mmCIF file with all atom_site columns, C-alpha atoms in Angstrom:
data_model
loop_
_atom_site.group_PDB
_atom_site.id
_atom_site.type_symbol
_atom_site.label_atom_id
_atom_site.label_alt_id
_atom_site.label_comp_id
_atom_site.label_asym_id
_atom_site.label_entity_id
_atom_site.label_seq_id
_atom_site.pdbx_PDB_ins_code
_atom_site.Cartn_x
_atom_site.Cartn_y
_atom_site.Cartn_z
_atom_site.occupancy
_atom_site.B_iso_or_equiv
_atom_site.pdbx_formal_charge
_atom_site.auth_seq_id
_atom_site.auth_comp_id
_atom_site.auth_asym_id
_atom_site.auth_atom_id
_atom_site.pdbx_PDB_model_num
ATOM 1   C CA . MET A 1 1   ? -0.299 0.042  0.483   1.00 47.00 ? 1   MET A CA 1
ATOM 2   C CA . ARG A 1 2   ? 1.421  3.123  -0.881  1.00 45.00 ? 2   ARG A CA 1
ATOM 3   C CA . THR A 1 3   ? 1.315  5.956  2.079   1.00 45.00 ? 3   THR A CA 1
ATOM 4   C CA . ALA A 1 4   ? 2.179  9.962  1.800   1.00 43.00 ? 4   ALA A CA 1
ATOM 5   C CA . ARG A 1 5   ? 5.252  9.872  3.314   1.00 42.00 ? 5   ARG A CA 1
ATOM 6   C CA . THR A 1 6   ? 6.623  7.114  0.524   1.00 41.00 ? 6   THR A CA 1
ATOM 7   C CA . THR A 1 7   ? 5.208  9.145  -2.325  1.00 42.00 ? 7   THR A CA 1
ATOM 8   C CA . ARG A 1 8   ? 6.660  12.694 -0.760  1.00 42.00 ? 8   ARG A CA 1
ATOM 9   C CA . VAL A 1 9   ? 10.205 10.164 -0.469  1.00 39.00 ? 9   VAL A CA 1
ATOM 10  C CA . ARG A 1 10  ? 9.965  9.405  -4.300  1.00 45.00 ? 10  ARG A CA 1
ATOM 11  C CA . ASN A 1 11  ? 8.980  12.587 -5.476  1.00 46.00 ? 11  ASN A CA 1
ATOM 12  C CA . VAL A 1 12  ? 12.036 14.176 -3.954  1.00 38.00 ? 12  VAL A CA 1
ATOM 13  C CA . ALA A 1 13  ? 14.721 11.280 -5.348  1.00 41.00 ? 13  ALA A CA 1
ATOM 14  C CA . ALA A 1 14  ? 12.771 11.799 -8.667  1.00 43.00 ? 14  ALA A CA 1
ATOM 15  C CA . ALA A 1 15  ? 13.551 15.710 -8.357  1.00 42.00 ? 15  ALA A CA 1
ATOM 16  C CA . VAL A 1 16  ? 17.164 15.151 -6.779  1.00 36.00 ? 16  VAL A CA 1
ATOM 17  C CA . LEU A 1 17  ? 17.563 13.075 -9.934  1.00 36.00 ? 17  LEU A CA 1
ATOM 18  C CA . VAL A 1 18  ? 16.306 15.000 -12.651 1.00 36.00 ? 18  VAL A CA 1
ATOM 19  C CA . LEU A 1 19  ? 18.355 18.081 -10.975 1.00 38.00 ? 19  LEU A CA 1
ATOM 20  C CA . GLY A 1 20  ? 21.370 16.395 -11.091 1.00 41.00 ? 20  GLY A CA 1
ATOM 21  C CA . ALA A 1 21  ? 20.799 15.562 -15.124 1.00 38.00 ? 21  ALA A CA 1
ATOM 22  C CA . LEU A 1 22  ? 20.590 19.254 -15.591 1.00 35.00 ? 22  LEU A CA 1
ATOM 23  C CA . THR A 1 23  ? 23.461 19.830 -14.165 1.00 36.00 ? 23  THR A CA 1
ATOM 24  C CA . GLY A 1 24  ? 25.437 17.025 -15.657 1.00 38.00 ? 24  GLY A CA 1
ATOM 25  C CA . LEU A 1 25  ? 24.108 18.683 -18.936 1.00 31.00 ? 25  LEU A CA 1
ATOM 26  C CA . THR A 1 26  ? 24.803 22.090 -18.256 1.00 33.00 ? 26  THR A CA 1
ATOM 27  C CA . ALA A 1 27  ? 28.484 21.280 -17.355 1.00 35.00 ? 27  ALA A CA 1
ATOM 28  C CA . CYS A 1 28  ? 28.879 19.613 -20.686 1.00 35.00 ? 28  CYS A CA 1
ATOM 29  C CA . VAL A 1 29  ? 27.168 22.687 -22.714 1.00 38.00 ? 29  VAL A CA 1
ATOM 30  C CA . GLY A 1 30  ? 28.748 25.085 -20.840 1.00 45.00 ? 30  GLY A CA 1
ATOM 31  C CA . GLY A 1 31  ? 32.311 26.566 -21.038 1.00 58.00 ? 31  GLY A CA 1
ATOM 32  C CA . ASP A 1 32  ? 34.459 29.197 -19.620 1.00 77.00 ? 32  ASP A CA 1
ATOM 33  C CA . ASP A 1 33  ? 35.813 30.724 -23.053 1.00 89.00 ? 33  ASP A CA 1
ATOM 34  C CA . GLU A 1 34  ? 38.604 32.761 -23.154 1.00 94.00 ? 34  GLU A CA 1
ATOM 35  C CA . VAL A 1 35  ? 39.909 34.939 -25.879 1.00 96.00 ? 35  VAL A CA 1
ATOM 36  C CA . SER A 1 36  ? 43.807 34.809 -25.234 1.00 95.00 ? 36  SER A CA 1
ATOM 37  C CA . THR A 1 37  ? 46.293 37.784 -26.688 1.00 94.00 ? 37  THR A CA 1
ATOM 38  C CA . LYS A 1 38  ? 49.132 36.544 -24.510 1.00 95.00 ? 38  LYS A CA 1
ATOM 39  C CA . PRO A 1 39  ? 52.299 35.857 -26.843 1.00 96.00 ? 39  PRO A CA 1
ATOM 40  C CA . LYS A 1 40  ? 53.964 32.413 -25.730 1.00 93.00 ? 40  LYS A CA 1
ATOM 41  C CA . ALA A 1 41  ? 57.298 33.205 -23.711 1.00 86.00 ? 41  ALA A CA 1
ATOM 42  C CA . HIS A 1 42  ? 60.983 32.428 -25.440 1.00 67.00 ? 42  HIS A CA 1
ATOM 43  C CA . ALA A 1 43  ? 64.008 31.817 -23.825 1.00 51.00 ? 43  ALA A CA 1
ATOM 44  C CA . SER A 1 44  ? 66.343 34.497 -23.649 1.00 41.00 ? 44  SER A CA 1
ATOM 45  C CA . ALA A 1 45  ? 70.411 34.509 -23.782 1.00 40.00 ? 45  ALA A CA 1
ATOM 46  C CA . ASP A 1 46  ? 70.373 35.830 -20.669 1.00 42.00 ? 46  ASP A CA 1
ATOM 47  C CA . GLU A 1 47  ? 68.126 32.580 -19.127 1.00 42.00 ? 47  GLU A CA 1
ATOM 48  C CA . LYS A 1 48  ? 70.146 30.224 -21.039 1.00 43.00 ? 48  LYS A CA 1
ATOM 49  C CA . LYS A 1 49  ? 73.495 30.834 -19.527 1.00 43.00 ? 49  LYS A CA 1
ATOM 50  C CA . THR A 1 50  ? 74.310 29.484 -15.382 1.00 41.00 ? 50  THR A CA 1
ATOM 51  C CA . ASP A 1 51  ? 72.249 31.219 -12.750 1.00 45.00 ? 51  ASP A CA 1
ATOM 52  C CA . GLU A 1 52  ? 75.878 32.957 -12.234 1.00 45.00 ? 52  GLU A CA 1
ATOM 53  C CA . GLN A 1 53  ? 74.578 35.656 -13.028 1.00 50.00 ? 53  GLN A CA 1
ATOM 54  C CA . PRO A 1 54  ? 75.048 39.670 -11.571 1.00 49.00 ? 54  PRO A CA 1
ATOM 55  C CA . ALA A 1 55  ? 72.262 40.548 -9.294  1.00 49.00 ? 55  ALA A CA 1
ATOM 56  C CA . ALA A 1 56  ? 71.221 44.105 -11.462 1.00 49.00 ? 56  ALA A CA 1
ATOM 57  C CA . ASP A 1 57  ? 71.251 41.452 -14.846 1.00 55.00 ? 57  ASP A CA 1
ATOM 58  C CA . SER A 1 58  ? 68.220 39.110 -12.939 1.00 54.00 ? 58  SER A CA 1
ATOM 59  C CA . ASP A 1 59  ? 66.369 42.301 -11.327 1.00 57.00 ? 59  ASP A CA 1
ATOM 60  C CA . ALA A 1 60  ? 66.882 43.186 -15.098 1.00 55.00 ? 60  ALA A CA 1
ATOM 61  C CA . ASN A 1 61  ? 65.558 40.484 -16.370 1.00 56.00 ? 61  ASN A CA 1
ATOM 62  C CA . ALA A 1 62  ? 62.695 40.696 -13.715 1.00 54.00 ? 62  ALA A CA 1
ATOM 63  C CA . GLU A 1 63  ? 61.389 43.795 -14.839 1.00 56.00 ? 63  GLU A CA 1
ATOM 64  C CA . GLU A 1 64  ? 61.740 42.859 -18.639 1.00 53.00 ? 64  GLU A CA 1
ATOM 65  C CA . ALA A 1 65  ? 59.249 39.778 -17.843 1.00 50.00 ? 65  ALA A CA 1
ATOM 66  C CA . ASP A 1 66  ? 56.916 42.017 -16.240 1.00 52.00 ? 66  ASP A CA 1
ATOM 67  C CA . ALA A 1 67  ? 56.609 44.389 -19.152 1.00 52.00 ? 67  ALA A CA 1
ATOM 68  C CA . LYS A 1 68  ? 56.057 41.423 -21.361 1.00 53.00 ? 68  LYS A CA 1
ATOM 69  C CA . LYS A 1 69  ? 52.720 40.574 -18.993 1.00 56.00 ? 69  LYS A CA 1
ATOM 70  C CA . ASP A 1 70  ? 50.424 42.706 -20.451 1.00 63.00 ? 70  ASP A CA 1
ATOM 71  C CA . GLU A 1 71  ? 51.881 41.941 -23.862 1.00 88.00 ? 71  GLU A CA 1
ATOM 72  C CA . VAL A 1 72  ? 49.429 41.585 -26.916 1.00 95.00 ? 72  VAL A CA 1
ATOM 73  C CA . ALA A 1 73  ? 50.077 38.813 -29.148 1.00 98.00 ? 73  ALA A CA 1
ATOM 74  C CA . LYS A 1 74  ? 51.434 40.906 -33.111 1.00 97.00 ? 74  LYS A CA 1
ATOM 75  C CA . VAL A 1 75  ? 52.224 38.746 -36.577 1.00 98.00 ? 75  VAL A CA 1
ATOM 76  C CA . GLY A 1 76  ? 54.756 36.823 -35.517 1.00 97.00 ? 76  GLY A CA 1
ATOM 77  C CA . ASP A 1 77  ? 54.208 35.187 -31.826 1.00 98.00 ? 77  ASP A CA 1
ATOM 78  C CA . THR A 1 78  ? 53.309 32.415 -30.751 1.00 98.00 ? 78  THR A CA 1
ATOM 79  C CA . ILE A 1 79  ? 50.059 31.702 -28.676 1.00 98.00 ? 79  ILE A CA 1
ATOM 80  C CA . GLU A 1 80  ? 49.712 28.082 -26.428 1.00 98.00 ? 80  GLU A CA 1
ATOM 81  C CA . LEU A 1 81  ? 46.184 26.949 -27.189 1.00 98.00 ? 81  LEU A CA 1
ATOM 82  C CA . THR A 1 82  ? 44.225 23.599 -25.703 1.00 97.00 ? 82  THR A CA 1
ATOM 83  C CA . GLY A 1 83  ? 41.373 21.343 -27.578 1.00 97.00 ? 83  GLY A CA 1
ATOM 84  C CA . MET A 1 84  ? 38.684 20.241 -26.276 1.00 97.00 ? 84  MET A CA 1
ATOM 85  C CA . ASP A 1 85  ? 39.871 16.675 -25.345 1.00 96.00 ? 85  ASP A CA 1
ATOM 86  C CA . LYS A 1 86  ? 43.197 15.907 -22.456 1.00 95.00 ? 86  LYS A CA 1
ATOM 87  C CA . GLY A 1 87  ? 46.412 15.811 -24.107 1.00 96.00 ? 87  GLY A CA 1
ATOM 88  C CA . SER A 1 88  ? 45.034 18.254 -26.953 1.00 98.00 ? 88  SER A CA 1
ATOM 89  C CA . LYS A 1 89  ? 47.469 21.400 -27.331 1.00 98.00 ? 89  LYS A CA 1
ATOM 90  C CA . LEU A 1 90  ? 49.062 23.098 -30.265 1.00 98.00 ? 90  LEU A CA 1
ATOM 91  C CA . ASP A 1 91  ? 52.119 26.370 -30.476 1.00 98.00 ? 91  ASP A CA 1
ATOM 92  C CA . VAL A 1 92  ? 50.379 28.205 -33.402 1.00 98.00 ? 92  VAL A CA 1
ATOM 93  C CA . THR A 1 93  ? 52.269 31.390 -34.730 1.00 98.00 ? 93  THR A CA 1
ATOM 94  C CA . ALA A 1 94  ? 50.559 33.998 -37.378 1.00 98.00 ? 94  ALA A CA 1
ATOM 95  C CA . VAL A 1 95  ? 53.911 34.229 -39.553 1.00 98.00 ? 95  VAL A CA 1
ATOM 96  C CA . LYS A 1 96  ? 53.234 36.528 -42.071 1.00 98.00 ? 96  LYS A CA 1
ATOM 97  C CA . VAL A 1 97  ? 50.522 38.567 -43.091 1.00 98.00 ? 97  VAL A CA 1
ATOM 98  C CA . VAL A 1 98  ? 49.324 39.790 -47.110 1.00 98.00 ? 98  VAL A CA 1
ATOM 99  C CA . ASP A 1 99  ? 47.107 42.175 -47.416 1.00 97.00 ? 99  ASP A CA 1
ATOM 100 C CA . ASN A 1 100 ? 45.789 42.313 -50.978 1.00 97.00 ? 100 ASN A CA 1
ATOM 101 C CA . ALA A 1 101 ? 47.052 38.981 -51.826 1.00 98.00 ? 101 ALA A CA 1
ATOM 102 C CA . LYS A 1 102 ? 47.441 37.801 -55.761 1.00 97.00 ? 102 LYS A CA 1
ATOM 103 C CA . SER A 1 103 ? 45.484 34.713 -57.040 1.00 97.00 ? 103 SER A CA 1
ATOM 104 C CA . SER A 1 104 ? 47.855 32.337 -57.792 1.00 97.00 ? 104 SER A CA 1
ATOM 105 C CA . ASP A 1 105 ? 45.671 31.281 -60.798 1.00 94.00 ? 105 ASP A CA 1
ATOM 106 C CA . GLU A 1 106 ? 43.499 32.983 -63.479 1.00 92.00 ? 106 GLU A CA 1
ATOM 107 C CA . PHE A 1 107 ? 40.078 31.319 -62.696 1.00 92.00 ? 107 PHE A CA 1
ATOM 108 C CA . THR A 1 108 ? 39.474 33.037 -59.236 1.00 94.00 ? 108 THR A CA 1
ATOM 109 C CA . ALA A 1 109 ? 39.555 36.087 -57.409 1.00 96.00 ? 109 ALA A CA 1
ATOM 110 C CA . PRO A 1 110 ? 37.939 38.617 -54.925 1.00 97.00 ? 110 PRO A CA 1
ATOM 111 C CA . GLU A 1 111 ? 34.313 39.286 -55.354 1.00 96.00 ? 111 GLU A CA 1
ATOM 112 C CA . SER A 1 112 ? 33.921 42.864 -57.092 1.00 96.00 ? 112 SER A CA 1
ATOM 113 C CA . GLY A 1 113 ? 34.669 45.531 -54.025 1.00 97.00 ? 113 GLY A CA 1
ATOM 114 C CA . LYS A 1 114 ? 36.225 43.196 -52.074 1.00 98.00 ? 114 LYS A CA 1
ATOM 115 C CA . ARG A 1 115 ? 39.872 42.024 -51.822 1.00 98.00 ? 115 ARG A CA 1
ATOM 116 C CA . TRP A 1 116 ? 41.913 38.967 -50.128 1.00 98.00 ? 116 TRP A CA 1
ATOM 117 C CA . LEU A 1 117 ? 43.804 39.427 -47.061 1.00 98.00 ? 117 LEU A CA 1
ATOM 118 C CA . ALA A 1 118 ? 46.120 35.785 -46.277 1.00 98.00 ? 118 ALA A CA 1
ATOM 119 C CA . VAL A 1 119 ? 48.019 34.569 -43.164 1.00 98.00 ? 119 VAL A CA 1
ATOM 120 C CA . GLN A 1 120 ? 50.493 32.271 -42.511 1.00 98.00 ? 120 GLN A CA 1
ATOM 121 C CA . PHE A 1 121 ? 50.107 30.116 -39.814 1.00 98.00 ? 121 PHE A CA 1
ATOM 122 C CA . GLN A 1 122 ? 51.901 27.620 -38.140 1.00 98.00 ? 122 GLN A CA 1
ATOM 123 C CA . LEU A 1 123 ? 50.956 24.822 -35.887 1.00 98.00 ? 123 LEU A CA 1
ATOM 124 C CA . VAL A 1 124 ? 52.919 22.533 -33.724 1.00 98.00 ? 124 VAL A CA 1
ATOM 125 C CA . ASN A 1 125 ? 51.474 19.655 -32.081 1.00 98.00 ? 125 ASN A CA 1
ATOM 126 C CA . THR A 1 126 ? 52.571 20.095 -28.354 1.00 98.00 ? 126 THR A CA 1
ATOM 127 C CA . GLY A 1 127 ? 50.020 17.736 -26.866 1.00 98.00 ? 127 GLY A CA 1
ATOM 128 C CA . THR A 1 128 ? 50.225 13.748 -26.230 1.00 98.00 ? 128 THR A CA 1
ATOM 129 C CA . LYS A 1 129 ? 47.240 13.409 -28.808 1.00 97.00 ? 129 LYS A CA 1
ATOM 130 C CA . ALA A 1 130 ? 47.406 13.530 -32.449 1.00 98.00 ? 130 ALA A CA 1
ATOM 131 C CA . TYR A 1 131 ? 45.792 16.401 -33.688 1.00 98.00 ? 131 TYR A CA 1
ATOM 132 C CA . ALA A 1 132 ? 43.409 16.064 -37.085 1.00 98.00 ? 132 ALA A CA 1
ATOM 133 C CA . ASP A 1 133 ? 40.986 18.848 -37.857 1.00 98.00 ? 133 ASP A CA 1
ATOM 134 C CA . SER A 1 134 ? 40.417 21.805 -40.602 1.00 98.00 ? 134 SER A CA 1
ATOM 135 C CA . PRO A 1 135 ? 42.266 24.551 -39.750 1.00 98.00 ? 135 PRO A CA 1
ATOM 136 C CA . GLN A 1 136 ? 40.301 27.554 -41.625 1.00 97.00 ? 136 GLN A CA 1
ATOM 137 C CA . ASN A 1 137 ? 37.467 26.636 -39.822 1.00 97.00 ? 137 ASN A CA 1
ATOM 138 C CA . GLY A 1 138 ? 38.651 27.904 -36.686 1.00 98.00 ? 138 GLY A CA 1
ATOM 139 C CA . ALA A 1 139 ? 39.781 30.821 -38.175 1.00 98.00 ? 139 ALA A CA 1
ATOM 140 C CA . GLN A 1 140 ? 38.511 34.466 -38.357 1.00 97.00 ? 140 GLN A CA 1
ATOM 141 C CA . LEU A 1 141 ? 39.116 37.933 -38.962 1.00 98.00 ? 141 LEU A CA 1
ATOM 142 C CA . ALA A 1 142 ? 37.850 41.510 -37.694 1.00 98.00 ? 142 ALA A CA 1
ATOM 143 C CA . ASP A 1 143 ? 38.231 44.715 -39.087 1.00 98.00 ? 143 ASP A CA 1
ATOM 144 C CA . SER A 1 144 ? 38.428 48.092 -36.769 1.00 97.00 ? 144 SER A CA 1
ATOM 145 C CA . GLN A 1 145 ? 35.009 48.438 -36.967 1.00 96.00 ? 145 GLN A CA 1
ATOM 146 C CA . GLY A 1 146 ? 34.709 44.838 -35.081 1.00 96.00 ? 146 GLY A CA 1
ATOM 147 C CA . GLN A 1 147 ? 33.005 43.248 -38.497 1.00 97.00 ? 147 GLN A CA 1
ATOM 148 C CA . GLN A 1 148 ? 34.125 39.760 -38.483 1.00 97.00 ? 148 GLN A CA 1
ATOM 149 C CA . PHE A 1 149 ? 35.077 37.067 -41.810 1.00 97.00 ? 149 PHE A CA 1
ATOM 150 C CA . GLN A 1 150 ? 34.809 33.966 -42.774 1.00 95.00 ? 150 GLN A CA 1
ATOM 151 C CA . THR A 1 151 ? 37.947 32.064 -44.891 1.00 97.00 ? 151 THR A CA 1
ATOM 152 C CA . THR A 1 152 ? 37.399 31.759 -48.205 1.00 96.00 ? 152 THR A CA 1
ATOM 153 C CA . PHE A 1 153 ? 39.267 28.795 -50.513 1.00 93.00 ? 153 PHE A CA 1
ATOM 154 C CA . ALA A 1 154 ? 41.600 30.692 -52.600 1.00 94.00 ? 154 ALA A CA 1
ATOM 155 C CA . ASP A 1 155 ? 45.484 29.873 -53.690 1.00 96.00 ? 155 ASP A CA 1
ATOM 156 C CA . ILE A 1 156 ? 47.601 32.438 -53.502 1.00 98.00 ? 156 ILE A CA 1
ATOM 157 C CA . THR A 1 157 ? 50.545 33.402 -55.028 1.00 98.00 ? 157 THR A CA 1
ATOM 158 C CA . ALA A 1 158 ? 52.394 34.035 -51.822 1.00 98.00 ? 158 ALA A CA 1
ATOM 159 C CA . GLY A 1 159 ? 52.715 30.307 -50.749 1.00 98.00 ? 159 GLY A CA 1
ATOM 160 C CA . PRO A 1 160 ? 50.652 26.778 -50.736 1.00 97.00 ? 160 PRO A CA 1
ATOM 161 C CA . SER A 1 161 ? 47.641 27.709 -48.513 1.00 98.00 ? 161 SER A CA 1
ATOM 162 C CA . MET A 1 162 ? 47.234 25.237 -45.361 1.00 98.00 ? 162 MET A CA 1
ATOM 163 C CA . SER A 1 163 ? 45.684 22.077 -46.028 1.00 97.00 ? 163 SER A CA 1
ATOM 164 C CA . SER A 1 164 ? 41.567 21.739 -45.141 1.00 95.00 ? 164 SER A CA 1
ATOM 165 C CA . ASP A 1 165 ? 42.836 17.915 -43.634 1.00 97.00 ? 165 ASP A CA 1
ATOM 166 C CA . VAL A 1 166 ? 45.785 18.035 -40.726 1.00 98.00 ? 166 VAL A CA 1
ATOM 167 C CA . LYS A 1 167 ? 46.847 15.279 -39.282 1.00 98.00 ? 167 LYS A CA 1
ATOM 168 C CA . LEU A 1 168 ? 49.541 16.088 -36.869 1.00 98.00 ? 168 LEU A CA 1
ATOM 169 C CA . ARG A 1 169 ? 51.719 13.282 -34.678 1.00 98.00 ? 169 ARG A CA 1
ATOM 170 C CA . PRO A 1 170 ? 52.614 14.757 -31.154 1.00 98.00 ? 170 PRO A CA 1
ATOM 171 C CA . GLY A 1 171 ? 55.692 16.989 -31.951 1.00 98.00 ? 171 GLY A CA 1
ATOM 172 C CA . ALA A 1 172 ? 55.008 17.706 -35.462 1.00 98.00 ? 172 ALA A CA 1
ATOM 173 C CA . LYS A 1 173 ? 53.745 20.708 -37.589 1.00 98.00 ? 173 LYS A CA 1
ATOM 174 C CA . ALA A 1 174 ? 52.095 22.189 -40.377 1.00 98.00 ? 174 ALA A CA 1
ATOM 175 C CA . LEU A 1 175 ? 52.802 25.668 -42.532 1.00 98.00 ? 175 LEU A CA 1
ATOM 176 C CA . GLY A 1 176 ? 50.252 27.357 -44.845 1.00 98.00 ? 176 GLY A CA 1
ATOM 177 C CA . TRP A 1 177 ? 48.192 30.451 -45.781 1.00 98.00 ? 177 TRP A CA 1
ATOM 178 C CA . ILE A 1 178 ? 44.942 31.239 -44.416 1.00 98.00 ? 178 ILE A CA 1
ATOM 179 C CA . THR A 1 179 ? 43.036 33.744 -46.593 1.00 98.00 ? 179 THR A CA 1
ATOM 180 C CA . PHE A 1 180 ? 39.896 35.810 -45.871 1.00 98.00 ? 180 PHE A CA 1
ATOM 181 C CA . GLU A 1 181 ? 37.926 37.900 -47.802 1.00 98.00 ? 181 GLU A CA 1
ATOM 182 C CA . LEU A 1 182 ? 36.748 40.981 -47.030 1.00 98.00 ? 182 LEU A CA 1
ATOM 183 C CA . PRO A 1 183 ? 35.609 44.708 -47.983 1.00 98.00 ? 183 PRO A CA 1
ATOM 184 C CA . LYS A 1 184 ? 38.647 47.198 -49.573 1.00 97.00 ? 184 LYS A CA 1
ATOM 185 C CA . ALA A 1 185 ? 37.334 49.984 -47.513 1.00 97.00 ? 185 ALA A CA 1
ATOM 186 C CA . SER A 1 186 ? 37.948 47.699 -44.327 1.00 97.00 ? 186 SER A CA 1
ATOM 187 C CA . LYS A 1 187 ? 40.416 48.062 -42.093 1.00 98.00 ? 187 LYS A CA 1
ATOM 188 C CA . ALA A 1 188 ? 41.947 44.638 -41.039 1.00 98.00 ? 188 ALA A CA 1
ATOM 189 C CA . ASP A 1 189 ? 42.592 44.652 -37.257 1.00 98.00 ? 189 ASP A CA 1
ATOM 190 C CA . VAL A 1 190 ? 42.672 40.987 -35.397 1.00 98.00 ? 190 VAL A CA 1
ATOM 191 C CA . VAL A 1 191 ? 42.464 37.290 -36.149 1.00 98.00 ? 191 VAL A CA 1
ATOM 192 C CA . GLN A 1 192 ? 41.687 34.691 -34.245 1.00 98.00 ? 192 GLN A CA 1
ATOM 193 C CA . PHE A 1 193 ? 42.267 31.414 -34.686 1.00 98.00 ? 193 PHE A CA 1
ATOM 194 C CA . ALA A 1 194 ? 41.111 27.665 -32.113 1.00 98.00 ? 194 ALA A CA 1
ATOM 195 C CA . MET A 1 195 ? 41.253 24.736 -32.421 1.00 98.00 ? 195 MET A CA 1
ATOM 196 C CA . ASP A 1 196 ? 38.466 21.605 -32.632 1.00 98.00 ? 196 ASP A CA 1
ATOM 197 C CA . SER A 1 197 ? 37.096 24.058 -36.032 1.00 97.00 ? 197 SER A CA 1
ATOM 198 C CA . GLY A 1 198 ? 36.474 26.643 -33.360 1.00 96.00 ? 198 GLY A CA 1
ATOM 199 C CA . PHE A 1 199 ? 34.623 25.049 -30.793 1.00 97.00 ? 199 PHE A CA 1
ATOM 200 C CA . SER A 1 200 ? 37.508 24.883 -27.951 1.00 97.00 ? 200 SER A CA 1
ATOM 201 C CA . ASP A 1 201 ? 36.955 27.310 -25.134 1.00 95.00 ? 201 ASP A CA 1
ATOM 202 C CA . LYS A 1 202 ? 39.984 29.337 -25.777 1.00 97.00 ? 202 LYS A CA 1
ATOM 203 C CA . THR A 1 203 ? 40.910 31.639 -29.162 1.00 98.00 ? 203 THR A CA 1
ATOM 204 C CA . GLY A 1 204 ? 44.212 33.136 -29.514 1.00 98.00 ? 204 GLY A CA 1
ATOM 205 C CA . GLU A 1 205 ? 43.980 36.484 -31.559 1.00 98.00 ? 205 GLU A CA 1
ATOM 206 C CA . TRP A 1 206 ? 46.962 38.455 -32.518 1.00 98.00 ? 206 TRP A CA 1
ATOM 207 C CA . LYS A 1 207 ? 46.906 42.370 -33.747 1.00 98.00 ? 207 LYS A CA 1
ATOM 208 C CA . LEU A 1 208 ? 47.574 42.496 -37.163 1.00 96.00 ? 208 LEU A CA 1
ATOM 209 C CA . LYS A 1 209 ? 48.540 46.072 -37.041 1.00 83.00 ? 209 LYS A CA 1
#
């Protein structure tokens, strides 16, 4: 025979199960998105020497390190990025930029009133897991007004395009151009890149000018 107390206990238990399921779903769907503009620190010549250095040099190095804390990544800098899976990690460098990039063939060209801007990226797999992705899907460009532009398929005279199917074992690297199409009047401001075709929580951002 079902009593009122038994019914209440079952209702409370059911509510706890539903709440737990919703909490788990929220944890899976929601993440702490981060846009990183911090360039990866490079070991200086002084850091490679022995620890037997004058105190003055140590103080100077400390001041230099403090100054770099607020440094914004620009073309030539490397940003450390992580993917959604454990052990998925890349060092991503925006190596070069070519504005008004030219087509390497006579069949493709920007639409009327637009131009191509290409960024050469280098990806180095610094994780413990193999990297497999289409890097173009995780890149986008923004102009000074905040308008955002996606990538376009184009082969340019500056060099080979980034492969649309990159697979890297740990320690391996890939190099190639990713091209964007934007209005001729737009002033390119920043370029962004994220792993997992842009779905990773951490995005790297480089200042173009």
